[in-house]
GROMACS .gro file of C-alpha atoms in nm:
model
  342
    1MET     CA    1  35.024  12.224  20.397
    2ASN     CA    2  35.047  12.544  20.193
    3ALA     CA    3  35.383  12.718  20.181
    4MET     CA    4  35.404  13.073  20.311
    5PRO     CA    5  35.396  13.337  20.036
    6PRO     CA    6  35.727  13.512  19.959
    7ALA     CA    7  35.841  13.800  20.176
    8VAL     CA    8  35.788  14.143  20.024
    9SER     CA    9  35.977  14.473  20.041
   10VAL     CA   10  35.773  14.786  19.972
   11ILE     CA   11  35.986  15.083  19.864
   12MET     CA   12  35.852  15.438  19.884
   13PRO     CA   13  36.028  15.760  19.775
   14VAL     CA   14  35.885  16.062  19.961
   15LEU     CA   15  35.930  16.437  19.953
   16ASN     CA   16  35.688  16.677  20.124
   17GLU     CA   17  35.423  16.408  20.171
   18GLU     CA   18  35.286  16.498  20.516
   19ARG     CA   19  34.932  16.505  20.381
   20HIS     CA   20  34.925  16.145  20.252
   21LEU     CA   21  35.221  15.953  20.397
   22ARG     CA   22  35.048  15.797  20.697
   23GLY     CA   23  34.749  15.687  20.493
   24ALA     CA   24  34.971  15.540  20.221
   25VAL     CA   25  35.178  15.337  20.472
   26GLU     CA   26  34.871  15.222  20.666
   27ALA     CA   27  34.719  15.096  20.338
   28ILE     CA   28  35.035  14.887  20.289
   29LEU     CA   29  35.039  14.749  20.644
   30ALA     CA   30  34.667  14.660  20.614
   31GLN     CA   31  34.723  14.445  20.303
   32ALA     CA   32  34.551  14.107  20.298
   33TYR     CA   33  34.885  13.927  20.263
   34ASP     CA   34  35.019  13.650  20.487
   35GLY     CA   35  35.387  13.683  20.398
   36GLU     CA   36  35.645  13.890  20.581
   37MET     CA   37  35.654  14.254  20.477
   38GLU     CA   38  35.884  14.553  20.524
   39VAL     CA   39  35.830  14.913  20.415
   40VAL     CA   40  36.141  15.114  20.329
   41ILE     CA   41  36.077  15.490  20.304
   42ALA     CA   42  36.347  15.695  20.125
   43LEU     CA   43  36.334  16.040  20.282
   44GLY     CA   44  36.409  16.340  20.062
   45PRO     CA   45  36.481  16.688  20.207
   46SER     CA   46  36.119  16.770  20.292
   47GLN     CA   47  36.008  17.110  20.416
   48ASP     CA   48  35.702  16.980  20.601
   49ARG     CA   49  35.633  16.713  20.867
   50THR     CA   50  35.715  16.415  20.642
   51ASP     CA   51  36.023  16.309  20.843
   52GLU     CA   52  35.835  16.338  21.172
   53ILE     CA   53  35.548  16.122  21.045
   54ALA     CA   54  35.794  15.866  20.906
   55ALA     CA   55  35.969  15.846  21.245
   56GLN     CA   56  35.633  15.785  21.413
   57LEU     CA   57  35.558  15.501  21.172
   58VAL     CA   58  35.899  15.345  21.241
   59ALA     CA   59  35.837  15.359  21.616
   60GLU     CA   60  35.483  15.224  21.589
   61THR     CA   61  35.594  14.915  21.394
   62ALA     CA   62  35.924  14.847  21.572
   63SER     CA   63  35.784  14.555  21.771
   64ASN     CA   64  35.610  14.391  21.473
   65LYS     CA   65  35.847  14.133  21.326
   66ASN     CA   66  35.634  14.069  21.016
   67LYS     CA   67  35.532  14.424  20.920
   68ARG     CA   68  35.796  14.682  20.995
   69VAL     CA   69  35.877  15.031  20.861
   70HIS     CA   70  36.234  15.151  20.802
   71THR     CA   71  36.374  15.473  20.659
   72VAL     CA   72  36.678  15.554  20.448
   73PRO     CA   73  36.810  15.901  20.355
   74ASN     CA   74  36.781  16.044  20.003
   75PRO     CA   75  36.964  16.379  20.023
   76THR     CA   76  36.923  16.451  19.651
   77GLY     CA   77  36.544  16.445  19.672
   78ARG     CA   78  36.534  16.279  19.329
   79THR     CA   79  36.295  15.990  19.277
   80PRO     CA   80  36.529  15.742  19.101
   81ALA     CA   81  36.799  15.796  19.364
   82ALA     CA   82  36.540  15.737  19.635
   83LEU     CA   83  36.425  15.416  19.470
   84ASN     CA   84  36.779  15.283  19.438
   85ALA     CA   85  36.857  15.369  19.801
   86ALA     CA   86  36.541  15.192  19.917
   87ILE     CA   87  36.612  14.885  19.702
   88LYS     CA   88  36.964  14.865  19.847
   89ALA     CA   89  36.829  14.890  20.203
   90SER     CA   90  36.556  14.629  20.145
   91ARG     CA   91  36.604  14.254  20.162
   92HIS     CA   92  36.308  14.053  20.030
   93PRO     CA   93  36.267  13.872  19.693
   94ILE     CA   94  35.961  14.071  19.580
   95VAL     CA   95  35.993  14.451  19.555
   96VAL     CA   96  35.679  14.667  19.542
   97ARG     CA   97  35.711  15.030  19.436
   98VAL     CA   98  35.461  15.271  19.596
   99ASP     CA   99  35.453  15.652  19.600
  100GLY     CA  100  35.387  15.859  19.910
  101HIS     CA  101  35.052  15.974  19.771
  102GLY     CA  102  34.939  15.632  19.645
  103MET     CA  103  34.693  15.406  19.828
  104LEU     CA  104  34.709  15.034  19.750
  105SER     CA  105  34.383  14.844  19.714
  106PRO     CA  106  34.347  14.579  19.992
  107ASN     CA  107  34.456  14.276  19.783
  108TYR     CA  108  34.714  14.457  19.569
  109ILE     CA  109  35.027  14.277  19.694
  110ALA     CA  110  34.867  13.931  19.707
  111THR     CA  111  34.731  13.975  19.354
  112ALA     CA  112  35.064  14.102  19.221
  113VAL     CA  113  35.257  13.811  19.371
  114ARG     CA  114  35.007  13.568  19.217
  115LEU     CA  115  35.039  13.737  18.876
  116LEU     CA  116  35.420  13.721  18.890
  117ALA     CA  117  35.395  13.347  18.945
  118GLU     CA  118  35.122  13.288  18.684
  119THR     CA  119  35.277  13.497  18.404
  120GLY     CA  120  35.649  13.455  18.469
  121ALA     CA  121  35.678  13.833  18.438
  122GLN     CA  122  35.964  14.033  18.584
  123ASN     CA  123  35.734  14.324  18.667
  124VAL     CA  124  35.356  14.357  18.698
  125GLY     CA  125  35.145  14.670  18.739
  126GLY     CA  126  34.794  14.798  18.699
  127ILE     CA  127  34.570  15.102  18.708
  128MET     CA  128  34.661  15.447  18.841
  129HIS     CA  129  34.315  15.535  18.972
  130ALA     CA  130  34.306  15.908  19.039
  131GLU     CA  131  34.077  16.012  19.327
  132GLY     CA  132  34.037  16.364  19.463
  133GLU     CA  133  33.955  16.490  19.810
  134ASN     CA  134  33.814  16.831  19.708
  135ASP     CA  135  33.643  16.980  19.401
  136TRP     CA  136  33.967  17.071  19.220
  137GLU     CA  137  34.128  16.733  19.281
  138ARG     CA  138  33.810  16.554  19.174
  139ALA     CA  139  33.815  16.758  18.852
  140VAL     CA  140  34.178  16.660  18.789
  141ALA     CA  141  34.099  16.297  18.869
  142ALA     CA  142  33.816  16.300  18.613
  143ALA     CA  143  34.050  16.450  18.353
  144MET     CA  144  34.324  16.196  18.431
  145THR     CA  145  34.093  15.898  18.391
  146SER     CA  146  33.928  16.014  18.066
  147LYS     CA  147  34.040  15.944  17.711
  148ILE     CA  148  34.020  16.313  17.621
  149GLY     CA  149  34.265  16.378  17.903
  150VAL     CA  150  34.520  16.100  17.863
  151GLY     CA  151  34.431  15.914  17.543
  152ASN     CA  152  34.413  15.536  17.553
  153ALA     CA  153  34.682  15.472  17.815
  154ALA     CA  154  34.568  15.148  17.981
  155PHE     CA  155  34.711  15.229  18.323
  156HIS     CA  156  34.492  15.543  18.333
  157THR     CA  157  34.172  15.423  18.169
  158GLY     CA  158  34.186  15.043  18.206
  159GLY     CA  159  34.215  14.766  17.950
  160GLN     CA  160  34.279  14.399  17.896
  161ALA     CA  161  34.551  14.216  18.086
  162GLY     CA  162  34.860  14.143  17.881
  163PRO     CA  163  35.221  14.230  17.798
  164ALA     CA  164  35.297  14.602  17.823
  165GLU     CA  165  35.574  14.847  17.737
  166THR     CA  166  35.565  14.986  18.090
  167VAL     CA  167  35.329  14.988  18.390
  168TYR     CA  168  35.238  15.223  18.673
  169LEU     CA  169  35.473  15.182  18.972
  170GLY     CA  170  35.534  14.806  18.949
  171VAL     CA  171  35.588  14.490  19.152
  172PHE     CA  172  35.926  14.340  19.061
  173ARG     CA  173  36.125  14.028  19.112
  174ARG     CA  174  36.433  14.148  19.297
  175GLU     CA  175  36.654  13.951  19.061
  176ALA     CA  176  36.534  14.166  18.769
  177LEU     CA  177  36.618  14.490  18.953
  178GLU     CA  178  36.960  14.365  19.058
  179GLN     CA  179  37.035  14.223  18.714
  180GLN     CA  180  36.971  14.565  18.553
  181GLY     CA  181  37.145  14.762  18.828
  182GLY     CA  182  36.830  14.941  18.941
  183TYR     CA  183  36.700  15.271  18.807
  184ASN     CA  184  36.903  15.507  18.587
  185GLU     CA  185  36.937  15.813  18.812
  186GLU     CA  186  36.973  16.052  18.517
  187PHE     CA  187  36.603  15.997  18.443
  188ILE     CA  188  36.449  16.246  18.685
  189ARG     CA  189  36.115  16.152  18.527
  190ALA     CA  190  36.025  15.850  18.312
  191GLN     CA  191  36.262  15.632  18.512
  192ASP     CA  192  36.000  15.354  18.518
  193TRP     CA  193  35.979  15.348  18.140
  194GLU     CA  194  36.359  15.335  18.104
  195LEU     CA  195  36.401  15.050  18.352
  196ASN     CA  196  36.118  14.851  18.195
  197PHE     CA  197  36.276  14.913  17.854
  198ARG     CA  198  36.599  14.746  17.974
  199ILE     CA  199  36.408  14.458  18.132
  200ARG     CA  200  36.227  14.399  17.802
  201GLU     CA  201  36.551  14.427  17.603
  202ALA     CA  202  36.693  14.154  17.825
  203GLY     CA  203  36.400  13.928  17.735
  204GLY     CA  204  36.189  13.994  18.045
  205LEU     CA  205  35.812  14.031  18.044
  206ILE     CA  206  35.628  14.340  18.173
  207TRP     CA  207  35.265  14.259  18.251
  208PHE     CA  208  34.965  14.491  18.287
  209SER     CA  209  34.655  14.376  18.475
  210PRO     CA  210  34.342  14.575  18.564
  211GLU     CA  211  34.320  14.359  18.876
  212LEU     CA  212  34.592  14.580  19.025
  213ARG     CA  213  34.469  14.919  19.139
  214VAL     CA  214  34.637  15.209  19.317
  215SER     CA  215  34.440  15.514  19.427
  216TYR     CA  216  34.635  15.826  19.332
  217ARG     CA  217  34.593  16.173  19.484
  218PRO     CA  218  34.615  16.447  19.217
  219ARG     CA  219  34.817  16.766  19.254
  220PRO     CA  220  34.637  17.017  19.478
  221SER     CA  221  34.657  17.330  19.257
  222VAL     CA  222  34.669  17.448  18.896
  223LYS     CA  223  35.033  17.552  18.945
  224ALA     CA  224  35.135  17.209  19.078
  225LEU     CA  225  34.947  17.029  18.800
  226ALA     CA  226  35.108  17.256  18.538
  227LYS     CA  227  35.458  17.177  18.667
  228GLN     CA  228  35.381  16.805  18.679
  229TYR     CA  229  35.262  16.792  18.319
  230LYS     CA  230  35.533  17.020  18.187
  231ASP     CA  231  35.786  16.780  18.340
  232TYR     CA  232  35.602  16.484  18.186
  233GLY     CA  233  35.620  16.640  17.840
  234ARG     CA  234  35.983  16.743  17.881
  235TRP     CA  235  36.088  16.392  17.978
  236ARG     CA  236  35.870  16.221  17.720
  237HIS     CA  237  36.072  16.407  17.454
  238VAL     CA  238  36.390  16.284  17.621
  239VAL     CA  239  36.253  15.929  17.596
  240ALA     CA  240  36.166  15.985  17.228
  241ARG     CA  241  36.525  16.090  17.159
  242TYR     CA  242  36.662  15.809  17.374
  243HIS     CA  243  36.454  15.547  17.194
  244ALA     CA  244  36.329  15.668  16.855
  245GLY     CA  245  36.075  15.388  16.818
  246SER     CA  246  35.880  15.484  17.130
  247ILE     CA  247  35.688  15.785  16.995
  248ASN     CA  248  35.332  15.765  16.862
  249LEU     CA  249  35.046  15.996  16.765
  250ARG     CA  250  34.911  16.011  17.121
  251TYR     CA  251  35.233  16.176  17.238
  252LEU     CA  252  35.240  16.419  16.945
  253ALA     CA  253  34.884  16.545  17.001
  254PRO     CA  254  34.959  16.792  17.286
  255PRO     CA  255  35.258  16.967  17.120
  256THR     CA  256  35.063  16.985  16.794
  257ALA     CA  257  34.772  17.144  16.980
  258VAL     CA  258  35.001  17.400  17.146
  259VAL     CA  259  35.148  17.507  16.812
  260ALA     CA  260  34.809  17.517  16.637
  261ILE     CA  261  34.645  17.722  16.913
  262ALA     CA  262  34.937  17.966  16.935
  263LEU     CA  263  34.929  18.018  16.557
  264GLY     CA  264  34.555  18.058  16.564
  265VAL     CA  265  34.573  18.330  16.829
  266VAL     CA  266  34.856  18.518  16.656
  267LEU     CA  267  34.700  18.497  16.309
  268GLY     CA  268  34.360  18.583  16.452
  269ALA     CA  269  34.498  18.898  16.611
  270LEU     CA  270  34.718  19.007  16.318
  271VAL     CA  271  34.572  18.863  15.997
  272THR     CA  272  34.217  18.729  16.006
  273PRO     CA  273  33.967  18.659  16.286
  274TYR     CA  274  33.882  18.329  16.113
  275ALA     CA  275  34.205  18.186  16.254
  276LEU     CA  276  34.054  18.212  16.602
  277ALA     CA  277  33.841  17.914  16.502
  278VAL     CA  278  34.134  17.689  16.598
  279PRO     CA  279  34.156  17.785  16.969
  280GLY     CA  280  33.776  17.813  16.968
  281ALA     CA  281  33.742  17.456  16.842
  282TYR     CA  282  33.985  17.332  17.108
  283LEU     CA  283  33.791  17.510  17.382
  284ALA     CA  284  33.465  17.363  17.255
  285ALA     CA  285  33.620  17.015  17.242
  286ILE     CA  286  33.744  17.016  17.602
  287VAL     CA  287  33.416  17.159  17.729
  288ALA     CA  288  33.222  16.888  17.544
  289GLY     CA  289  33.468  16.620  17.656
  290SER     CA  290  33.439  16.729  18.018
  291LEU     CA  291  33.066  16.645  18.025
  292PRO     CA  292  33.100  16.263  18.020
  293ALA     CA  293  33.422  16.284  18.223
  294GLY     CA  294  33.241  16.468  18.502
  295LYS     CA  295  32.945  16.233  18.529
  296GLY     CA  296  32.843  16.195  18.893
  297LEU     CA  297  33.046  16.492  19.020
  298GLY     CA  298  32.916  16.810  19.175
  299LEU     CA  299  32.876  17.131  18.977
  300LYS     CA  300  33.195  17.296  19.113
  301ALA     CA  301  33.407  16.996  19.023
  302ARG     CA  302  33.251  16.962  18.676
  303ALA     CA  303  33.311  17.331  18.604
  304GLN     CA  304  33.685  17.288  18.669
  305ILE     CA  305  33.741  16.987  18.443
  306PRO     CA  306  33.806  17.202  18.129
  307VAL     CA  307  34.069  17.396  18.328
  308ALA     CA  308  34.235  17.071  18.432
  309LEU     CA  309  34.225  16.936  18.075
  310ALA     CA  310  34.371  17.253  17.924
  311THR     CA  311  34.644  17.265  18.190
  312MET     CA  312  34.740  16.904  18.125
  313HIS     CA  313  34.738  16.934  17.744
  314MET     CA  314  34.907  17.272  17.711
  315CYS     CA  315  35.175  17.215  17.976
  316TRP     CA  316  35.258  16.866  17.851
  317GLY     CA  317  35.286  17.002  17.496
  318LEU     CA  318  35.495  17.300  17.606
  319GLY     CA  319  35.727  17.074  17.802
  320PHE     CA  320  35.770  16.849  17.500
  321LEU     CA  321  35.843  17.142  17.267
  322THR     CA  322  36.094  17.310  17.500
  323SER     CA  323  36.278  16.995  17.614
  324PRO     CA  324  36.646  17.073  17.543
  325LYS     CA  325  36.855  16.842  17.328
  326SER     CA  326  37.135  16.883  17.582
  327LEU     CA  327  36.924  16.700  17.842
  328ALA     CA  328  36.864  16.414  17.601
  329ARG     CA  329  37.236  16.399  17.515
  330LYS     CA  330  37.322  16.377  17.885
  331VAL     CA  331  37.072  16.098  17.939
  332ILE     CA  332  37.178  15.909  17.627
  333ALA     CA  333  37.540  15.928  17.745
  334SER     CA  334  37.429  15.751  18.064
  335ARG     CA  335  37.261  15.472  17.870
  336ARG     CA  336  37.291  15.137  18.039
  337PRO     CA  337  37.278  14.838  17.806
  338ALA     CA  338  37.032  14.570  17.910
  339VAL     CA  339  37.201  14.295  18.109
  340LEU     CA  340  37.111  13.957  17.967
  341THR     CA  341  37.066  13.656  18.192
  342SER     CA  342  37.377  13.441  18.174
   0.00000   0.00000   0.00000
């Protein structure tokens, strides 16, 4: 007789997620997984109907002993605080992180639990598969899953299964989270990378597998995408200062492009029009790169891919260049040493 699979806690930080919350939770509850499951939603101070929808989900699952939704408050609205609150309120040996705008593929949890057992990893994760619901979001999704948009990041573009520095979201052994004391709440962004860094320092294995797939809903406007990528760049520079060995050429490409384009525009206006060849070459590159990225999309979506690419590159680079050293010093002061298994 086969033993029942381990019980699973799914933790979900949410803030202003009325558009996607119900679908994200229903994708969890519909998982092809025989073990007991709970969903713990950490509620930030939303300005929309997120809390109301969460309360409906709690009520709808109250009589289901094996698949139940709970909520926990997160008054700060910050993602790492939400994750820690949800971990504390959860109770099962496997902890699955999901975002309020992420949709798990049907066998995601069963596959992740199998991979944890097969690899001995402390955390497994897979592909962040961006999918849009309108022309702009489809353009952003195409940019986010192309090498010209995000480089060779495996969790965006796919790759071979194997050990990884970090993974998207993650499915953890609870013992690994408790051993490291959860997420460092000073990392408003990049908290996944920092936690996985400590797990690896302690000798734990982080495992990437393309078998794991989460559908991700892109930001709904240029402004929202710009803020997202500026924050990414800002916090990637914090990570680089926190851990000097973590930087590589892929991360330096956007800030280099920002500087080169700005110089090209200034010199082109004040010194010689030949300098305008630099921003012109960049524009030509993203237009050319958008053609294969937009394969299969409608004309309106394809036309917006260069806008999405430029927004991602320029805002990431600007965030990286303007990231204050004081933020890095604050984060470094909060450094938690990896806790080794006794």
